[in-house]
Coordinates of C-alpha atoms in Angstrom, one line a residue:
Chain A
X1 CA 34.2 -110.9 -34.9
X2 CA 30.8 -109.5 -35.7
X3 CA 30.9 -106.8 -37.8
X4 CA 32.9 -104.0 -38.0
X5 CA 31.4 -100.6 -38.8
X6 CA 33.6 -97.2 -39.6
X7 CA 33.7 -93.9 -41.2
X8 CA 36.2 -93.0 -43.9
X9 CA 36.7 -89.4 -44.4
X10 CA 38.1 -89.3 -47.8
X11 CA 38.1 -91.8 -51.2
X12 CA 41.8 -92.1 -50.0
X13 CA 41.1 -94.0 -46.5
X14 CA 38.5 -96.2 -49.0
X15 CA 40.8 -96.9 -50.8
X16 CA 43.4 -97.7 -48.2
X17 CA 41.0 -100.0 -46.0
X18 CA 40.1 -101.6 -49.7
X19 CA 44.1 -102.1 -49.8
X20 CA 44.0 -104.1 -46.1
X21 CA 41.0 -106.5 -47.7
X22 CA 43.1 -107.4 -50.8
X23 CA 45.9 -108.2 -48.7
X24 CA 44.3 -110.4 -47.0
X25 CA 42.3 -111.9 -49.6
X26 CA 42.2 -115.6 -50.2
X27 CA 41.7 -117.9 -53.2
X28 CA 37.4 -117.9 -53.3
X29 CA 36.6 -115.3 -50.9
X30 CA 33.6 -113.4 -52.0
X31 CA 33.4 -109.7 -50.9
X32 CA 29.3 -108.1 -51.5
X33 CA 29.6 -104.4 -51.8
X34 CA 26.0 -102.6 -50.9
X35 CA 25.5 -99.0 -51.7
X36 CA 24.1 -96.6 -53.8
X37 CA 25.6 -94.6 -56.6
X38 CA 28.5 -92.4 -55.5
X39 CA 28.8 -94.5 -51.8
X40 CA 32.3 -95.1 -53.0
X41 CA 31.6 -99.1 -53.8
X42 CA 33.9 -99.0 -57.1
X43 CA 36.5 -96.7 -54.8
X44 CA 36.9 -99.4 -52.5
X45 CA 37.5 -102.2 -55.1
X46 CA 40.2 -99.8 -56.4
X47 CA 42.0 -100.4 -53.1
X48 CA 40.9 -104.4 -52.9
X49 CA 43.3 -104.5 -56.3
X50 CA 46.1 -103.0 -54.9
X51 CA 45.9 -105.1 -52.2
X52 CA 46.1 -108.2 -54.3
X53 CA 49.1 -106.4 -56.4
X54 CA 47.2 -105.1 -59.4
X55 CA 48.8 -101.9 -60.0
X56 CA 46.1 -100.4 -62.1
X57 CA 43.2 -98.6 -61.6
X58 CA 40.1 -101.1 -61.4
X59 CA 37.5 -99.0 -63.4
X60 CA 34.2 -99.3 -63.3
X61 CA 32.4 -103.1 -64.9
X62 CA 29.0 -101.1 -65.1
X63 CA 29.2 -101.7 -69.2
X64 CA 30.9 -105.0 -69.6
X65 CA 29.1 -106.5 -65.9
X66 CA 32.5 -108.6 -65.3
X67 CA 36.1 -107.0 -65.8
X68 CA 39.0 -109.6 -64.7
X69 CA 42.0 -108.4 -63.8
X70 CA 45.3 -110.0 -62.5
X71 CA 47.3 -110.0 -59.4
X72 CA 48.8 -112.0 -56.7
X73 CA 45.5 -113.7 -57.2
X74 CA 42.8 -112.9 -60.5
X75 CA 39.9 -110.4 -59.1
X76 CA 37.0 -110.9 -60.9
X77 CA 35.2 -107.3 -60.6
X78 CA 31.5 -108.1 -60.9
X79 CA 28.9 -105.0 -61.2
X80 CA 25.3 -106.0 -61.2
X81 CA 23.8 -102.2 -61.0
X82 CA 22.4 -102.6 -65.4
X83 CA 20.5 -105.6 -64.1
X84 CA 17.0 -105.5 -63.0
X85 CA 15.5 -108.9 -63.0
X86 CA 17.0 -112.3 -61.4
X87 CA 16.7 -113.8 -64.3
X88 CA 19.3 -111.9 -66.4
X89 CA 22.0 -112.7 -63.1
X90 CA 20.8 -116.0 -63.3
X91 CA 21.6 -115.9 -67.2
X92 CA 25.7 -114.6 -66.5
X93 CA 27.4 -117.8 -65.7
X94 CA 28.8 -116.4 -62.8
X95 CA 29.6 -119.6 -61.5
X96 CA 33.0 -119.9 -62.9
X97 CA 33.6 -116.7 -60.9
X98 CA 32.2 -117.5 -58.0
X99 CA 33.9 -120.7 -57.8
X100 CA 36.9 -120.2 -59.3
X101 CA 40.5 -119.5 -59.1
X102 CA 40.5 -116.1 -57.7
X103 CA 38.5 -113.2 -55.6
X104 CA 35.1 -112.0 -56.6
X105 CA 34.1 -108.3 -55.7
X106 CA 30.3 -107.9 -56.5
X107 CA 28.6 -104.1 -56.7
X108 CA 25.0 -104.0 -56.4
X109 CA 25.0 -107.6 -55.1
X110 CA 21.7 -107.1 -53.4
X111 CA 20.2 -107.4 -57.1
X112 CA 21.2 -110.5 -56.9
X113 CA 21.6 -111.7 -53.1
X114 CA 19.6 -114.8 -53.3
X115 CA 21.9 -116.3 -56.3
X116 CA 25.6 -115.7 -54.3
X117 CA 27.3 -118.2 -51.8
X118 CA 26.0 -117.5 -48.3
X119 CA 29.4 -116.8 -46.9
X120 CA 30.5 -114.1 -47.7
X121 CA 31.6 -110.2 -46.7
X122 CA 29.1 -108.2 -46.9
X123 CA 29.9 -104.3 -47.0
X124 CA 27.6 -102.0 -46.6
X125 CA 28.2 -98.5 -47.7
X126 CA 26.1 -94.9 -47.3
X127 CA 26.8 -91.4 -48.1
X128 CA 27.4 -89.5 -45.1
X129 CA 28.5 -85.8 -47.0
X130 CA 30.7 -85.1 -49.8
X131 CA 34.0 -86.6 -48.5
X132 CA 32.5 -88.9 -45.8
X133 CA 31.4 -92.6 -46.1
X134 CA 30.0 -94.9 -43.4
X135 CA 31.5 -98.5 -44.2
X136 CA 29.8 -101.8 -42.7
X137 CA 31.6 -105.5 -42.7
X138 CA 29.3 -107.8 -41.9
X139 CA 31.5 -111.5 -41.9
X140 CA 28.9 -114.3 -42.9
X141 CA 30.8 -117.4 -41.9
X142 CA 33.7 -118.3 -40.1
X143 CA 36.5 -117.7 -43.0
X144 CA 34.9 -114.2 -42.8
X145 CA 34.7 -113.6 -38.9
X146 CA 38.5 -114.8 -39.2
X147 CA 38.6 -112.7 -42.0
X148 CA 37.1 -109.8 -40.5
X149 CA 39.4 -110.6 -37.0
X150 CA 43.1 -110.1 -39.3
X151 CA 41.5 -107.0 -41.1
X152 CA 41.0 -104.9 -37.6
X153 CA 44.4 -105.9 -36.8
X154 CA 46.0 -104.4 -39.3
X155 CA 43.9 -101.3 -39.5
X156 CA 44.6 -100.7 -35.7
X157 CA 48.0 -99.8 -36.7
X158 CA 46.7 -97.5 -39.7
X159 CA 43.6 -96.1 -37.4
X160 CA 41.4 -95.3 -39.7
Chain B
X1 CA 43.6 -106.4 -101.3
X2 CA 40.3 -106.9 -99.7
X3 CA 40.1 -107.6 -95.9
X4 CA 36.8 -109.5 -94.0
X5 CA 36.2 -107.9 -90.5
X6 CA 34.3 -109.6 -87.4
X7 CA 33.3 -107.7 -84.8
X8 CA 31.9 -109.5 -82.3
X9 CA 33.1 -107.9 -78.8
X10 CA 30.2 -106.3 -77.2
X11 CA 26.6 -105.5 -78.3
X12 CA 27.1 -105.2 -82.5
X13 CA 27.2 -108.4 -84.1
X14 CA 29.3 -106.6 -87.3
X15 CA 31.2 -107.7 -90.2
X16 CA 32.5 -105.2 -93.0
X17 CA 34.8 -105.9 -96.2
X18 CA 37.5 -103.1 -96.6
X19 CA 40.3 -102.6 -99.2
X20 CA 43.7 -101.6 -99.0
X21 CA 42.7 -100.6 -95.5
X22 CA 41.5 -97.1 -96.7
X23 CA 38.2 -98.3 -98.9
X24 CA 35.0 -99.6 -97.3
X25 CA 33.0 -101.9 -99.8
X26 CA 30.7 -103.1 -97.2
X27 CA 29.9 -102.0 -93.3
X28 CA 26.7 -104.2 -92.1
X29 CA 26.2 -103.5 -88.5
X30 CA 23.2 -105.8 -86.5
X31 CA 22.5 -103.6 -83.7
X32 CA 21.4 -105.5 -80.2
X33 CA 20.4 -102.2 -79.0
X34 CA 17.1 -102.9 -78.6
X35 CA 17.4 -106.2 -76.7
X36 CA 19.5 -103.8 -74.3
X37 CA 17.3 -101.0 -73.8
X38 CA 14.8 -103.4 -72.2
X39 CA 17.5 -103.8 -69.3
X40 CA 19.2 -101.1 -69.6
X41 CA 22.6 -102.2 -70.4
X42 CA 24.5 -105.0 -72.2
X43 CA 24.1 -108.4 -70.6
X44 CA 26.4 -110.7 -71.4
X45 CA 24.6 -114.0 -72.2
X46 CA 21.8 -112.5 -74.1
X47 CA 24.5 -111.1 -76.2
X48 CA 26.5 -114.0 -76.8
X49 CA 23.2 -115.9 -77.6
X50 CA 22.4 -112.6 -80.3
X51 CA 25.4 -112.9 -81.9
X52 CA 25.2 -116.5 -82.5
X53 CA 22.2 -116.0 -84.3
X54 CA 22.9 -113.2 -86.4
X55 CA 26.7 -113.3 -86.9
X56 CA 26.5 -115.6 -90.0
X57 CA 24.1 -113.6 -91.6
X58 CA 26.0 -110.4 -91.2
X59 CA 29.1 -112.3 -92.8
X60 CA 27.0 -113.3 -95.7
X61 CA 25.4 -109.9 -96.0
X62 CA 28.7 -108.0 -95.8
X63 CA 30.0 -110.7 -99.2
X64 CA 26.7 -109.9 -101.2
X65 CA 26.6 -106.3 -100.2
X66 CA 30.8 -105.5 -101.5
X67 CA 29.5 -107.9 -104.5
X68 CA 33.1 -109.8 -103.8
X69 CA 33.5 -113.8 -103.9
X70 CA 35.3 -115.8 -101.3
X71 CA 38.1 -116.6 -103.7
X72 CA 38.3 -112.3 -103.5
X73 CA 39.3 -112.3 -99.8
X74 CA 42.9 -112.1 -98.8
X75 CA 42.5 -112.4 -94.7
X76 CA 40.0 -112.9 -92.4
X77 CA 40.4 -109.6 -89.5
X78 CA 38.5 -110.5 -85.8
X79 CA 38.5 -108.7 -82.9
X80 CA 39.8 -110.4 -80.3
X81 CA 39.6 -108.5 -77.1
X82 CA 38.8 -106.6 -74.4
X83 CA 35.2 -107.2 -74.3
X84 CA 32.8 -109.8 -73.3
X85 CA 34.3 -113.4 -73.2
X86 CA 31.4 -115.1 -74.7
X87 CA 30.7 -112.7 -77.0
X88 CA 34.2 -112.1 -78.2
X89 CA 34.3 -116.3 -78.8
X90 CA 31.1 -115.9 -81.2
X91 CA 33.1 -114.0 -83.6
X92 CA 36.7 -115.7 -83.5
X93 CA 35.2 -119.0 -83.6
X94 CA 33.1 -118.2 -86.7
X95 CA 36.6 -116.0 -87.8
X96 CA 38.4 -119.6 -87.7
X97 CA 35.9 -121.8 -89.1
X98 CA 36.1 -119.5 -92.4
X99 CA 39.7 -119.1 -92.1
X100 CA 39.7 -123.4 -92.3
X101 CA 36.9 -123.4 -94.7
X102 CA 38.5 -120.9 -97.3
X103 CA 42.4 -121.6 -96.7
X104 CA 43.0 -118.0 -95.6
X105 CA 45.2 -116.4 -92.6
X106 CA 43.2 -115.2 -89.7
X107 CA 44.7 -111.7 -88.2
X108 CA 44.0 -111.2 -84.4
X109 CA 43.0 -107.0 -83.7
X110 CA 42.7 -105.4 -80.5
X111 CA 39.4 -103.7 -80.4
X112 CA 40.8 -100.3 -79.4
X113 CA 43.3 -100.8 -82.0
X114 CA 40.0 -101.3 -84.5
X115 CA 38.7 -98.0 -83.2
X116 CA 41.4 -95.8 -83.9
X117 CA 41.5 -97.2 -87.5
X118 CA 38.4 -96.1 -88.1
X119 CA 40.1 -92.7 -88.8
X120 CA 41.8 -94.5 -92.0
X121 CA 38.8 -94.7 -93.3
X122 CA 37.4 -91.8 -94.1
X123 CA 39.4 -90.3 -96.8
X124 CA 42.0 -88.7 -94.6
X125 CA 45.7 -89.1 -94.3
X126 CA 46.4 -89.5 -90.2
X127 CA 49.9 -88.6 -89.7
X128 CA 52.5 -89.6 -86.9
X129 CA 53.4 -89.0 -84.3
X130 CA 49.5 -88.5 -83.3
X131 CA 47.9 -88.7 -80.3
X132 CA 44.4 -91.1 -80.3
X133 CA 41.4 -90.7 -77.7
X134 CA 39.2 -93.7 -77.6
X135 CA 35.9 -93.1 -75.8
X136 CA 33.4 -95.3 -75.5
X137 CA 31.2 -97.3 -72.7
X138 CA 34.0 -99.3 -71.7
X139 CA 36.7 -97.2 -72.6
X140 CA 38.0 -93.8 -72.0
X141 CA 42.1 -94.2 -73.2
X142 CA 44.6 -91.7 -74.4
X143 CA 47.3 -93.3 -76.3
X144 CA 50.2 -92.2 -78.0
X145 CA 51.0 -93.4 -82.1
X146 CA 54.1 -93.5 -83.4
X147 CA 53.7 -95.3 -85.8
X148 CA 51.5 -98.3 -87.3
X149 CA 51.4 -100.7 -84.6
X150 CA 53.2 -98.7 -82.2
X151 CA 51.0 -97.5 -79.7
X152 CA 52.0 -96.3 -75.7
X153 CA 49.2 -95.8 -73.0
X154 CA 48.9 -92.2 -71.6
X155 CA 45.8 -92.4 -69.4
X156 CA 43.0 -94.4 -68.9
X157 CA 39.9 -93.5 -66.7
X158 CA 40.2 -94.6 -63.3
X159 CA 36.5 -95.2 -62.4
X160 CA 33.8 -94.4 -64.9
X161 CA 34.4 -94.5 -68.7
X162 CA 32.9 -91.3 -70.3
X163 CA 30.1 -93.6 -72.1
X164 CA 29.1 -95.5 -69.1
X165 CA 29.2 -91.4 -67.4
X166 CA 26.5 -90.7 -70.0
X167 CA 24.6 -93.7 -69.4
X168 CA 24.5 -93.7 -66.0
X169 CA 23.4 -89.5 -65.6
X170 CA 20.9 -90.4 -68.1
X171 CA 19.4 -92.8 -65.8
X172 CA 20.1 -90.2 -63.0
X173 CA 17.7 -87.7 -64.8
X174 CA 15.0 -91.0 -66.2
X175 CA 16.3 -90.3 -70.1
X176 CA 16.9 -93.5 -70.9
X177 CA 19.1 -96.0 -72.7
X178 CA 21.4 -95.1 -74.9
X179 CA 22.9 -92.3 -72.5
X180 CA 24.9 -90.3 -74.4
X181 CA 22.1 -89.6 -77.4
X182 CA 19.8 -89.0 -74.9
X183 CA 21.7 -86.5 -72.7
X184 CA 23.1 -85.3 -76.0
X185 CA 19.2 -84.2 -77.2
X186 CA 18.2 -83.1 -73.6
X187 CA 21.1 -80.9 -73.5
X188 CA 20.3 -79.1 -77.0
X189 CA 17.0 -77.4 -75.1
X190 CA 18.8 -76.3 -72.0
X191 CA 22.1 -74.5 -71.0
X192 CA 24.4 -75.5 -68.8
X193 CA 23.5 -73.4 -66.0
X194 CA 24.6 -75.9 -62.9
X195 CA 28.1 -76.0 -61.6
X196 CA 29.8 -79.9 -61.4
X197 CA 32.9 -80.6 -60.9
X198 CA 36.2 -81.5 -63.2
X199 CA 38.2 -83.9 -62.1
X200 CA 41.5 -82.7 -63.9
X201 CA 44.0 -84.8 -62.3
X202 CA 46.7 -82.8 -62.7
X203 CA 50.1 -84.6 -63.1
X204 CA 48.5 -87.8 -65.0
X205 CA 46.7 -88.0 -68.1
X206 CA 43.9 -90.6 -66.8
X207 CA 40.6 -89.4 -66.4
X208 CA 38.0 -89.5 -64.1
X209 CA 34.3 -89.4 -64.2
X210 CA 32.5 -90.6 -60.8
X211 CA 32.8 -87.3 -58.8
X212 CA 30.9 -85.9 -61.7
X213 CA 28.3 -88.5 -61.7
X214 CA 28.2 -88.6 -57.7
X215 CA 27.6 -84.3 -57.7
X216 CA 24.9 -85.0 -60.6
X217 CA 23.5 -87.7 -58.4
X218 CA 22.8 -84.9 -55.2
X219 CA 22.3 -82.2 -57.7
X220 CA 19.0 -84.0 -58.5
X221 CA 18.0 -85.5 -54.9
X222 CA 18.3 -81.5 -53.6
X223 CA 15.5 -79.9 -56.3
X224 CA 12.1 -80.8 -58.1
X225 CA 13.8 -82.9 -61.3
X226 CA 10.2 -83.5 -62.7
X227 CA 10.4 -80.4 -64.8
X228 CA 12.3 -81.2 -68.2
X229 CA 13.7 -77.7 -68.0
X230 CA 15.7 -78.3 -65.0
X231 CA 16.3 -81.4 -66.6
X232 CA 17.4 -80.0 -70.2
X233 CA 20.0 -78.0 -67.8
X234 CA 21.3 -80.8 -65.8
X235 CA 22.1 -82.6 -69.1
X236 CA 23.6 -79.6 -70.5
X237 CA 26.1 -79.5 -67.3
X238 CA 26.7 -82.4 -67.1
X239 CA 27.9 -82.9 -70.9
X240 CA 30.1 -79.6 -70.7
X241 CA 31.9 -80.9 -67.4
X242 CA 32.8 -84.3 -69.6
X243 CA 33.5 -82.4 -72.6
X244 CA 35.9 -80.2 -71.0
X245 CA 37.7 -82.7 -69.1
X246 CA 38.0 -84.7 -72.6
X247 CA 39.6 -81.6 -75.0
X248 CA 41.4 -80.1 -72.4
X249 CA 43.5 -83.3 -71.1
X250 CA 43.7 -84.2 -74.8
X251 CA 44.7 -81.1 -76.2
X252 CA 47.8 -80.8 -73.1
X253 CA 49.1 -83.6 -73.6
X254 CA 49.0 -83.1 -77.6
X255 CA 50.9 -79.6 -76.9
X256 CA 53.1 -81.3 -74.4
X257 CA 54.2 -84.4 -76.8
X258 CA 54.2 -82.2 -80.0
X259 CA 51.9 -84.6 -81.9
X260 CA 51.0 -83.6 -85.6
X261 CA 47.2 -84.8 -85.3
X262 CA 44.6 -85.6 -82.9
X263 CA 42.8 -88.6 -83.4
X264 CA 39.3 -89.3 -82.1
X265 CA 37.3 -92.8 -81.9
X266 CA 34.7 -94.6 -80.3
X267 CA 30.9 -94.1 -79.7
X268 CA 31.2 -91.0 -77.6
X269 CA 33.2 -89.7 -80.3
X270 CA 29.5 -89.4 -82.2
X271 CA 28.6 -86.8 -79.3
X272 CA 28.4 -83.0 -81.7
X273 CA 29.4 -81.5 -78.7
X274 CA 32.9 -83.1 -78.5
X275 CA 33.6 -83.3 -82.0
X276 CA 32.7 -79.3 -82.2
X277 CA 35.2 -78.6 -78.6
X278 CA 37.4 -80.4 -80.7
X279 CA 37.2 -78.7 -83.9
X280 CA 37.2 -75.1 -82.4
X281 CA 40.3 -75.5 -79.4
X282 CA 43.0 -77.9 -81.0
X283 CA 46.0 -76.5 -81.9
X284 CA 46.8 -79.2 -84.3
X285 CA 44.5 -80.9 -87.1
X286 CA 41.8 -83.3 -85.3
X287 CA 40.2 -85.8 -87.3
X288 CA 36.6 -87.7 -86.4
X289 CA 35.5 -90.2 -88.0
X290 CA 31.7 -89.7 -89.3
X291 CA 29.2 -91.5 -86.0
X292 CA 28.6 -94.6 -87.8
X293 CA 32.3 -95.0 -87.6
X294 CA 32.7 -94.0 -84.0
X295 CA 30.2 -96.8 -82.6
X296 CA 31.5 -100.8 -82.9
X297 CA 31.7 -101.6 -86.9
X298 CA 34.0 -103.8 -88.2
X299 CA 35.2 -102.1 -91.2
X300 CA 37.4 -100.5 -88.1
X301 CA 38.5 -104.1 -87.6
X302 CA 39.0 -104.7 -91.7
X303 CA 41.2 -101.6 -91.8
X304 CA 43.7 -102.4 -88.9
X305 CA 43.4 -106.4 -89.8
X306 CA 44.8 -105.1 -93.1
X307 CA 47.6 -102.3 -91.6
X308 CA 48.5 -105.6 -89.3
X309 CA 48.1 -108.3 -92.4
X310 CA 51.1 -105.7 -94.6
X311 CA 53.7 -105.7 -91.8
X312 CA 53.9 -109.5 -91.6
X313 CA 51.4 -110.0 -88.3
X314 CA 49.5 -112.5 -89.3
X315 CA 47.7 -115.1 -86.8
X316 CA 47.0 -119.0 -86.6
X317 CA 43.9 -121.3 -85.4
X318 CA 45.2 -121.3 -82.1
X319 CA 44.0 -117.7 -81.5
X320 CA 42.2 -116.9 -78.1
X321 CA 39.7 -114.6 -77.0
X322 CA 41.3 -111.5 -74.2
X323 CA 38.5 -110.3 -72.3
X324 CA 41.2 -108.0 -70.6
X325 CA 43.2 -106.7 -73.4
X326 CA 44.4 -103.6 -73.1
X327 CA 46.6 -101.2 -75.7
X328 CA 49.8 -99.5 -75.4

């Protein structure tokens, strides 16, 4: 499975298609989300932590860079958008993150693209109007493509 | 009795010594805010590495500055959570080495505990059952107070806090870092002519604050936003819209609960245009404490160290950091 590319026509089907990801989530997968402001980046992790049974709402790490929370697996919610240089991502000790025990879901990743495992999920998202949002998975090794495979599956039956 | 406070958790490095809970005899505060405004934000490592150098100092500032001794200490207070794992370890591993060092009990506080406490400290009496609205750049909670200690979550925001809101439409309209004095100051020269959206939420008492910055965001990309009187306006909207949301949720669910008091805390708490919404539209007595209260201190953390300290809560060495803590 290349990539999978869709529209979502409301911060509900986001949410929901965030809710298929966390499902499906394993221990050290890696999740890029690509976007401006307002492409619904922090919308879809909402729906990633529902998936992995975190029943709040996963608010925005803009202030704090990390927020962990905890579920059938730990997400680390990572948010680079403060950061400007490589150096300062360099600085974070992400490592024990990105290596460790649970699923990491980076915002602004392309800050910091050259710093992150190369397999990963990389999701692309753009602004299309008010309530619309294009949505791009790219899979970037084979955990991913298989990844990617088990997520169209279940969103067949939820057609979005 | 005289309580030491750490605060530690974010981008203050602060240490304060408070009596009784009610008195403040010292508030030293070392700001990292300049570090910050360099990139914009807090960043983690460079604050842990800040605090480390200028924690001990603070401490020793904060003894001089109450003109106390050691042997005049009765606890040591430290906040323990949420906020930044390695900054949060600066201050309760320096919190434990003094604890060991002077023989005294350490008492474990919840930042947002710390915040509404700062509300003790300011002369007035808060009475329960009251109902507490912490907003900060991390945090945007409305919790119910029964009683010391006995706090239940209401609502939360669900995306954006209202701090990080301000910081993040600041950078939308190229004010700058802090956000919310900036928009605060731009907003004073214009009025809030443009129409953004409330999120109200109706049913729920969290809030929400990304539609707002998302309609701020293609409010801007549609016009010529190099003229600082558009830009004057946009700020004025956009703090209306988050003021509105703020006293209006607040003050419902104060009518609905039947609170006796509203309480108000953290650093967007400091913002004259809330405190005023406040003042002029609740039913029932709201108290603020002054801004140097409202941002991170830790006379906040002294004061609820010492409300924890009197009912018996009372920590050991084995105390941990809780990046995730939440209250209620």
């Amino acid at each position: 499975m290349r990539v999978v590319q869709l529209n979502s026509r409301s911060p509900e089907q986001t949410q929901l298609l965030g809710k298929h990801l966390g499902e499906l989530a394993q221990v050290g997968d890696i999740f890029l989300l690509i976007g401006h402001l307002g492409s619904g980046k922090t919308c879809l992790t909402q729906g990633i932590a529902w998936g992995l049974g975190i029943e709040e709402y996963a608010f925005s790490p803009s202030f704090v860079i990390v927020r962990e929370h905890y579920g059938r697996l730990p997400l680390y919610h990572i948010d680079f958008y403060r950061l400007d240089r490589i150096e300062e991502i360099m600085d974070l000790g992400l490592d024990e993150y990105l290596y460790g025990d649970g699923v990491c879901v980076i915002e602004w990743a392309d800050k910091g693209i050259a710093l992150l495992p190369r397999e990963n999920l990389t999701i692309r998202l753009s602004y299309i109007s008010d309530t619309e949002r294009s949505i791009r998975l790219q899979p970037r090794g084979k955990r991913y493509s298989e990844l990617l495979k088990a997520l169209s599956l279940s969103l067949g039956a939820e057609k979005i | 009795m005289k309580i030491l406070g750490i605060e530690t958790s974010c981008d203050e490095t602060a240490a304060a010594i408070v009596e009784d809970g009610t008195s403040i005899l010292s508030n030293i505060v070392a700001s990292q805010i300049n570090i910050h405004s360099r990139y914009g934000g807090i960043v983690p490592e460079v604050a842990s590495r800040q605090h480390l150098i200028t924690a001990l100092p603070v401490v020793e500032s904060a003894i001089t500055e109450a003109g106390v001794t050691w042997r005049d200490i009765a606890a040591v207070a430290v906040t323990i959570g949420p906020g930044l794992a390695g900054s949060l370890l600066v201050g309760v591993n320096l919190a434990k080495a003094i604890a060991l060092a002077h023989s005294l009990p350490l008492v474990a506080v919840n930042h947002l505990e710390g915040h509404i406490y700062a509300n003790w400290l300011t002369g007035a009496k808060p009475v329960f059952p009251c109902l507490c609205l912490i907003v900060s750049g991390g945090h945007s909670d409305l919790v119910l107070m029964a009683g010391h200690g006995e706090f239940s979550k209401l609502g939360r925001t669900r995306d954006d806090a209202a701090g990080e809101a301000f910081d993040k439409a600041s950078r939308i309209l190229g004010l700058g870092y802090p956000g919310g004095p900036a928009i605060e100051k731009a907003a004073t020269r214009g009025s809030p002519s443009f129409s953004l959206p409330r999120a109200w939420l109706k049913g729920s008492d969290d809030f929400s604050f990304s539609g707002l910055k998302t309609a701020l965001l293609h409010l801007v990309r549609g016009d010529d936003f190099t003229d600082p009187a558009l830009v004057a306006e946009a700020a004025a909207s956009f703090q209306q819209v988050v003021v509105d949301v703020l006293t209006t949720k607040t003050i419902q669910a104060a009518e609905r609960l039947g609170v006796r008091q509203i309480l108000l805390s953290g650093g967007v708490a400091a913002n004259k245009a809330l405190r005023d919404c406040f003042s002029r539209r609740s039913p029932v007595p709201v108290l603020i404490p002054p801004p140097k209260l409202c941002t991170d201190n830790a006379a906040m953390i002294a004061a609820c160290g010492y409300f924890h300290y009197r009912s018996g809560k009372i920590d050991g060495c084995d105390i941990d950091v809780i990046p995730s803590l939440s209250l209620g």
